[in-house]
Amino acid sequence: MNSARENRSPDAIESLRTEELMINMGPQHPSTHGVLRLVIRTDGELVSEAWPHIGYLHRSFEKIGESVNYNQVVPYTDRLDYLASMNNALAYCLAVERLAAIEVPLRAAYLRVIMAELNRIASHLVAFGTYALDLGAFTPFLYGFREREDILAIFEQASGARLLYHYPRIGGVARDIGPDTVQAIRRFITVMRAAWPEYNALLSNNAIFIKRTANVGIVPRAQAIAHGLTGPCLRGSGISYDVRKAHPYSHYEDFTFAIPVGEGKMGTLGDCWDRYWVRMVEILESLKIIEQALDGLPQGPFLAKLPRTVKVPAGEVYVPCENPRGELGFYLVAQGKPQAMRLKVRAPSFCNLSITNALARGVLVADVVAIIGSIDIVLGEVDR
Amino acid sequence: MHSVIEEIQRFSPGALFWPLHSEWAWLVYALAFACCAALALAWMAVMAMAWTYGERKIAGFIQGRIGPNRVGPWGLLQPIADGIKLLAKEDVIPRISSRVLYVLAPALVFIGALLPFAALPFSERLVPVDMELALLYILAFEAIEVIGILMAGWAPGSKWSLYGGMRLAAQMLSYEIPMGLCVLVIVLLCGSLDFTEIVAWQSTTAWGLEHPWILGWAIFRSPAALLAFFIFYIGGLAATKRAPFDLPEAESELVAGYHTEYSGMRFAFFFMAEYASMYVICALCAILFLGGWHGPLPVPSVPDGATITGRWLEFTGSLDAADKAPLLRLAAASFELFQDPQSMRIMLREAIGAVNMLGKSFALYFIMIWVRWTLPRIRIDQVMYLCLKVLLPFALGCVVWTMIQVALFP
């Protein structure tokens, strides 16, 4: 009996030893926003490390971009950040146009701005809804999609598609919009302005939501720059950098709008709530831009006269654009052929995702979800 | 003591033409119990299914959409379609699971959710089993459900399930204590664990009124009870794992928590158990704090000791037994019952009581659904903080207040 106990005691101690748990979050998981895979090392609920593993949605976009003609790349760009197809195509078209020195008609530039800003709102509405989903609130998701539906109807009128529009083309846009579309956009602006306070009452100012997001996933200014964050993630840390202001493109300099930045209103500067709030305020700023663009929408052609195959002289160019998720840049190297020699995408989601591990150290599993959601990634763009 | 079981014991044909001291008496009792159990099970299942439909419709209304509307009129048959689907699904048992625990867990959860229904009254006399320790009994079986879920968290060998189980353990330790203290407030005030007496206390003299109507409810009698009601209800949300306390099954974090690996009917058991225990909590809230079957609809009074069976036995006795077959005699007595004003009054009293009771329970049930579709989820440390550092001191304060109140103004 005694000896048995003696024999058992080291075993008992052995069995009491705790070990860290490695868990696979994704690629099939409700809140990794697609097929992101996080390998998380946890001690109970406490996360010590979270490595993002990517590549599950890799479609060789850059290689395709080097093997088809310039015009043919545009529909592929729609599939990068599929929640902001207009913005992607706009950025690519701008890059080709700058390289080929193509003059875009003013009406086309304004139409592009209107569509890009509408798509920014649509994208932020999805971000709003999915972030609420991540935190366990289902209803804001449907509220966001209710307003997004109006935008999709407008896009459908303009381009014929609801998700992958192929609307901006090299030299302009695919189709002009009619007065009914203009009216629909104006109606949407009033609807959106009325719905915005509703969102805040439902989610932004909700005590539980604030408790879950304020002081969680804090990104100090220096760290935000060090990790190359852009877009709302950078501005959430209080840095007022927006490509639309810093390097205006597509006549953004014609419009007055503010750059919302995080202020640490509910917690610390650069926390999840700040990033979320920047997106919410950006919706209002985008509405302002759309309003101005509609008021000043000039008459004229919507597509520059170009040959069927765009002639791009040898050279290289990098054009950054402000996407809903940050700075989307297209780096193009041309050798005078119908195809680009090199196409490189600087994807904002990809760069923003790099901060995950730094933020996920020492937080709870639930906070990892809150952090990933606040970075707001789209895997189509991360993996390309 | 007028529980359905006892009524059936007296009511059973055995009382008339099947002597209860015969060797077959046990069969009568067994049948009576089986009927009661079947009724409780049916009520639980039907109500849980109806509320899954209700929840989806209400969620649709809250979210500006329609909700189920394909199966049957207004989608009313949707829960049945769902049930058939779940029955037809493959029952997956992971190879690495602890098989016995895995199979046992949903059963235990379901039993834990079902057994409280034995003591849950609809009205004063419409109660399957009228026991003196009904309150203790229900709280105990609510806790049994937790063991089943802990088993479900451990058995499949899935890490997500394990997290769900761990969270539930932490959550249970947090909400059980303030909830228990809140119950104590009522027990102290009326001095009984018997629902009949708790409700009787809430319908007697209060605020100087002999018939206090809703002013007799516990929440209007003492500020401590009012506070205890809110704490109990919040604790109840946590006990039924409803948002914002749905951490053990937090979809966006733990995939599905403890029931990640369960499929088909085993999953349906967890699902039904959740809806059933929601009703148990709401009914408890209604009985303890909102007067149970007393008010807001006024309940007609009947003489003490008058029961339907009593009247019925009187009628059977008064009928001429010589020239009628026993069954005809029974039928005649039953017919007589419906023409008797006193019996009708008793029935009306029970019916109105049931409307009161179900109305209040379902209103609380609706609020649970409303909360779920409005609020985000709390984090586990915040749940523990809320329960142990906010609710617990307040609940303790309620108990102390009540103790002083009972001691000074008995």
Coordinates of C-alpha atoms in Angstrom, one line a residue, chain A residues 44-304:
Chain A
G44 CA -6.0 28.2 -20.7
E45 CA -7.7 31.1 -22.4
L46 CA -4.6 33.2 -22.3
V47 CA -2.9 33.5 -25.7
S48 CA 0.8 33.6 -25.8
E49 CA 1.2 33.6 -29.5
A50 CA -0.9 33.7 -32.6
W51 CA 0.8 33.0 -36.0
P52 CA -1.2 33.8 -39.1
H53 CA -0.8 31.2 -41.8
I54 CA -2.0 32.4 -45.2
G55 CA -2.1 31.1 -48.7
Y56 CA -5.4 29.2 -48.8
L57 CA -6.9 31.6 -51.3
H58 CA -3.8 32.1 -53.5
R59 CA -4.8 32.5 -57.1
S60 CA -1.6 33.8 -58.7
F61 CA -3.0 37.1 -59.4
E62 CA 0.3 38.8 -60.0
K63 CA 1.4 36.1 -62.4
I64 CA -1.8 36.3 -64.3
G65 CA -1.3 40.0 -64.4
E66 CA 1.9 39.5 -66.2
S67 CA 0.6 37.1 -68.8
V68 CA -2.6 38.7 -70.0
N69 CA -3.1 42.1 -71.7
Y70 CA -3.5 45.3 -69.6
N71 CA -7.2 45.5 -70.3
Q72 CA -7.7 41.9 -69.3
V73 CA -6.2 42.3 -65.9
V74 CA -9.0 44.7 -64.7
P75 CA -11.6 42.0 -64.0
Y76 CA -9.0 40.1 -62.0
T77 CA -8.4 43.1 -59.8
D78 CA -12.1 42.9 -58.8
R79 CA -11.3 39.6 -57.1
L80 CA -8.5 40.9 -54.9
D81 CA -10.5 42.7 -52.1
Y82 CA -13.9 41.5 -53.3
L83 CA -15.6 43.9 -50.9
A84 CA -14.0 46.9 -52.7
S85 CA -13.9 45.9 -56.3
M86 CA -14.4 49.4 -57.5
N87 CA -11.4 50.7 -55.6
N88 CA -9.2 47.9 -56.8
A89 CA -10.0 48.4 -60.4
L90 CA -9.6 52.1 -60.0
A91 CA -6.1 51.7 -58.6
Y92 CA -5.0 49.4 -61.3
C93 CA -6.4 51.6 -64.1
L94 CA -4.7 54.6 -62.6
A95 CA -1.4 52.8 -62.6
V96 CA -1.8 51.8 -66.3
E97 CA -3.0 55.3 -67.2
R98 CA -0.1 57.0 -65.5
L99 CA 2.4 54.7 -67.3
A100 CA 0.7 55.1 -70.7
A101 CA 0.0 58.8 -70.0
I102 CA -3.7 58.4 -70.8
E103 CA -5.9 61.4 -70.0
V104 CA -9.1 60.4 -68.3
P105 CA -12.2 62.5 -69.0
L106 CA -13.3 64.6 -66.0
R107 CA -16.7 63.0 -65.9
A108 CA -15.1 59.6 -65.8
A109 CA -12.9 60.7 -62.9
Y110 CA -15.9 61.9 -61.0
L111 CA -17.8 58.8 -61.7
R112 CA -14.9 56.7 -60.4
V113 CA -14.8 58.8 -57.2
I114 CA -18.5 58.3 -56.6
M115 CA -18.3 54.6 -57.2
A116 CA -15.1 54.2 -55.1
E117 CA -16.6 56.1 -52.2
L118 CA -19.9 54.2 -52.4
N119 CA -17.9 51.0 -52.4
R120 CA -15.9 52.3 -49.4
I121 CA -19.1 52.7 -47.5
A122 CA -20.3 49.3 -48.6
S123 CA -17.1 47.8 -47.4
H124 CA -17.2 49.6 -44.1
L125 CA -20.7 48.4 -43.6
V126 CA -19.6 44.8 -44.0
A127 CA -16.7 45.5 -41.6
F128 CA -19.2 47.0 -39.1
G129 CA -21.5 44.0 -39.5
T130 CA -18.9 41.3 -39.3
Y131 CA -17.1 43.0 -36.4
A132 CA -20.4 42.9 -34.5
L133 CA -20.7 39.2 -35.5
D134 CA -17.2 38.5 -34.2
L135 CA -18.2 40.0 -30.9
G136 CA -21.4 37.9 -30.7
A137 CA -24.0 40.5 -31.9
F138 CA -25.9 39.3 -34.9
T139 CA -28.3 42.1 -35.5
P140 CA -25.9 44.9 -36.6
F141 CA -24.7 42.6 -39.4
L142 CA -28.2 42.6 -41.0
Y143 CA -28.6 46.4 -40.4
G144 CA -25.3 46.9 -42.2
F145 CA -26.4 44.7 -45.0
R146 CA -29.7 46.5 -45.3
E147 CA -27.9 49.7 -46.3
R148 CA -25.3 47.9 -48.3
E149 CA -28.1 46.4 -50.4
D150 CA -29.0 50.0 -51.6
I151 CA -25.4 50.4 -52.7
L152 CA -25.4 47.1 -54.5
A153 CA -28.6 48.1 -56.3
I154 CA -26.8 51.4 -57.5
F155 CA -23.8 49.4 -58.7
E156 CA -26.1 47.0 -60.5
Q157 CA -27.7 49.9 -62.3
A158 CA -24.3 51.3 -63.2
S159 CA -22.4 48.2 -64.0
G160 CA -24.8 45.3 -64.2
A161 CA -23.1 43.4 -61.4
R162 CA -23.5 43.3 -57.7
L163 CA -20.1 42.1 -56.4
L164 CA -17.4 42.1 -59.1
Y165 CA -18.2 45.1 -61.2
H166 CA -15.5 45.5 -63.8
Y167 CA -16.7 49.1 -63.9
P168 CA -13.6 51.3 -64.0
R169 CA -11.7 50.7 -67.2
I170 CA -8.4 51.9 -68.5
G171 CA -9.3 55.4 -69.7
G172 CA -12.5 55.9 -67.9
V173 CA -15.5 53.8 -66.8
A174 CA -17.5 51.1 -68.5
R175 CA -20.8 52.9 -68.7
D176 CA -22.3 56.3 -68.0
I177 CA -24.9 56.7 -65.3
G178 CA -28.3 58.1 -65.9
P179 CA -30.4 60.5 -63.9
D180 CA -32.2 57.6 -62.2
T181 CA -28.9 56.4 -60.8
V182 CA -28.0 59.9 -59.6
Q183 CA -31.4 60.0 -57.9
A184 CA -30.8 56.6 -56.3
I185 CA -27.5 57.7 -55.0
R186 CA -29.0 60.9 -53.5
R187 CA -31.7 58.8 -51.9
F188 CA -29.1 56.5 -50.5
I189 CA -27.2 59.4 -49.0
T190 CA -30.3 60.5 -46.9
V191 CA -31.0 56.9 -46.0
M192 CA -27.4 56.3 -44.8
R193 CA -27.3 59.6 -42.8
A194 CA -30.5 58.5 -41.0
A195 CA -29.2 55.0 -40.4
W196 CA -25.8 56.0 -39.1
P197 CA -27.0 57.1 -35.6
E198 CA -29.0 53.9 -35.4
Y199 CA -25.7 51.9 -35.8
N200 CA -24.1 53.9 -33.0
A201 CA -27.1 53.4 -30.7
L202 CA -27.1 49.7 -31.4
L203 CA -23.3 48.9 -31.3
S204 CA -20.8 51.8 -31.1
N205 CA -22.0 53.1 -27.8
N206 CA -23.1 49.8 -26.4
A207 CA -21.5 49.2 -23.0
I208 CA -20.6 45.6 -23.7
F209 CA -19.2 46.5 -27.1
I210 CA -17.0 49.2 -25.6
K211 CA -15.9 46.8 -22.9
R212 CA -14.9 44.2 -25.5
T213 CA -13.0 46.7 -27.8
A214 CA -11.7 49.6 -25.8
N215 CA -8.2 49.0 -24.4
V216 CA -7.9 45.8 -26.4
G217 CA -5.3 45.4 -29.2
I218 CA -3.6 48.7 -28.7
V219 CA -1.3 49.8 -31.5
P220 CA 0.9 52.8 -30.5
R221 CA 1.8 55.2 -33.2
A222 CA 5.3 54.0 -33.6
Q223 CA 4.3 50.4 -33.9
A224 CA 1.6 51.2 -36.4
I225 CA 4.3 52.8 -38.7
A226 CA 6.8 50.1 -38.0
H227 CA 4.4 47.4 -39.2
G228 CA 3.4 49.4 -42.2
L229 CA -0.2 49.7 -41.3
T230 CA -2.4 51.8 -43.5
G231 CA -6.0 52.9 -43.8
P232 CA -8.2 52.9 -40.7
C233 CA -5.7 50.7 -38.8
L234 CA -3.1 53.5 -39.1
R235 CA -5.5 56.3 -38.6
G236 CA -7.0 54.5 -35.6
S237 CA -3.6 55.0 -34.0
G238 CA -3.9 58.8 -34.4
I239 CA -1.8 59.2 -37.5
S240 CA -3.6 61.4 -40.1
Y241 CA -2.4 59.8 -43.3
D242 CA -4.7 59.2 -46.2
V243 CA -3.6 58.7 -49.7
R244 CA -6.5 60.7 -51.0
K245 CA -5.1 63.7 -49.2
A246 CA -1.4 63.0 -49.3
H247 CA -1.1 62.0 -52.9
P248 CA -4.5 63.0 -54.5
Y249 CA -5.6 60.9 -57.5
S250 CA -8.7 61.0 -59.7
H251 CA -9.4 64.6 -58.7
Y252 CA -9.8 64.0 -55.0
E253 CA -8.2 67.4 -54.5
D254 CA -11.5 68.9 -55.7
F255 CA -13.4 67.7 -52.7
T256 CA -13.4 68.8 -49.1
F257 CA -13.4 66.0 -46.5
A258 CA -11.8 65.4 -43.2
I259 CA -9.6 62.5 -42.3
P260 CA -11.0 60.9 -39.1
V261 CA -8.3 59.7 -36.7
G262 CA -8.5 57.7 -33.5
E263 CA -8.6 59.8 -30.3
G264 CA -8.7 57.1 -27.6
K265 CA -12.2 58.2 -26.9
M266 CA -13.3 55.1 -25.1
G267 CA -10.0 53.7 -24.0
T268 CA -6.4 54.1 -25.2
L269 CA -5.4 55.6 -28.4
G270 CA -5.1 52.9 -31.1
D271 CA -7.3 50.3 -29.5
C272 CA -9.9 48.2 -31.4
W273 CA -12.7 50.7 -30.7
D274 CA -10.6 53.5 -32.3
R275 CA -10.1 51.5 -35.5
Y276 CA -13.7 50.7 -35.6
W277 CA -14.8 54.3 -35.0
V278 CA -12.5 55.6 -37.7
R279 CA -14.4 53.4 -40.2
M280 CA -17.7 54.6 -38.9
V281 CA -16.8 58.3 -39.3
E282 CA -15.3 57.6 -42.7
I283 CA -18.8 56.5 -43.9
L284 CA -20.0 60.1 -43.2
E285 CA -16.9 61.6 -44.9
S286 CA -17.5 59.4 -47.9
L287 CA -21.1 60.6 -48.1
K288 CA -19.8 64.2 -48.2
I289 CA -17.4 63.3 -51.1
I290 CA -20.2 61.6 -53.0
E291 CA -22.5 64.6 -52.5
Q292 CA -19.9 67.0 -53.8
A293 CA -19.1 64.8 -56.7
L294 CA -22.7 64.5 -57.7
D295 CA -23.2 68.3 -57.4
G296 CA -20.1 69.0 -59.6
L297 CA -20.6 66.0 -62.0
P298 CA -19.5 67.5 -65.3
Q299 CA -20.9 66.5 -68.7
G300 CA -18.8 64.9 -71.3
P301 CA -17.4 61.5 -72.4
F302 CA -17.0 58.8 -69.8
L303 CA -14.3 56.9 -71.6
A304 CA -11.1 58.2 -73.3

